[in-house]
Amino acid sequence: MAGPALRKVESHASIHEAALQEARELTNILGNLLKEHETDSALETAYILVEHWETRTLAHADAEERGLYKEMAETTPELKDNIVALTRDHNLMRHIVSNIKNSLEDSGVGYNVLERFQAMILVDELHNEEEERILPEH
Ligand SMILES: [Fe+2]
Ligand SMILES: [Fe+2]
């Protein structure tokens, strides 16, 4: 069963927005550190961002796939294709985060990493928009 917060569109949307806002702020900090050539702090911030995406948005995605999406597919079978598409978004975000982690381990932090964190924000924004559009109103 999905938690009550995920089933209500307003509380679900505020979970999305809170996590995204934190990601935007941390990503701006990372950009400024790179600009100032503060490599050690930039690397530290990149790892904090990885942890942020894993513990907030990717954990949220896991919970949705275990509960909410299953319930929606059962109660509203015509949403099945939308749910497949939303699950692909989750997989894409999981893929980008694991790609960032490999890149940090292999070659440290740089603008390529910043670009991928920016891509995460964009994919998550579009994903949330679609998810909130198909969530039941109550
Ligand atoms: Fe989602
Ligand atoms: Fe969600």
PDB file of C-alpha atoms and ligand atoms in Angstrom, residues 12 16 57 60-61 64 69 86 90 93 124 127-128 131, ligand 1:
ATOM      1  CA  HIS A  12       2.739  14.287  -3.199  1.00  0.00           C
ATOM      2  CA  HIS A  16       8.509  16.585  -5.176  1.00  0.00           C
ATOM      3  CA  THR A  57      14.097  11.106  -5.210  1.00  0.00           C
ATOM      4  CA  HIS A  60      10.680   8.003  -3.481  1.00  0.00           C
ATOM      5  CA  ALA A  61      10.703   6.310  -6.913  1.00  0.00           C
ATOM      6  CA  GLU A  64       6.101   4.518  -5.844  1.00  0.00           C
ATOM      7  CA  TYR A  69       1.999   2.615  -9.287  1.00  0.00           C
ATOM      8  CA  LEU A  86       6.963   6.998 -15.578  1.00  0.00           C
ATOM      9  CA  HIS A  90      12.814   6.522 -12.832  1.00  0.00           C
ATOM     10  CA  MET A  93      17.319   8.914 -13.293  1.00  0.00           C
ATOM     11  CA  ASP A 124      12.730  15.091 -12.578  1.00  0.00           C
ATOM     12  CA  HIS A 127       8.605  13.441 -14.676  1.00  0.00           C
ATOM     13  CA  ASN A 128       6.838  15.060 -11.717  1.00  0.00           C
ATOM     14  CA  GLU A 131       3.059  12.057 -12.554  1.00  0.00           C
TER      15      GLU A 131
HETATM   16 FE    FE B   1       7.999   9.227  -9.662  1.00  0.00          FE
END
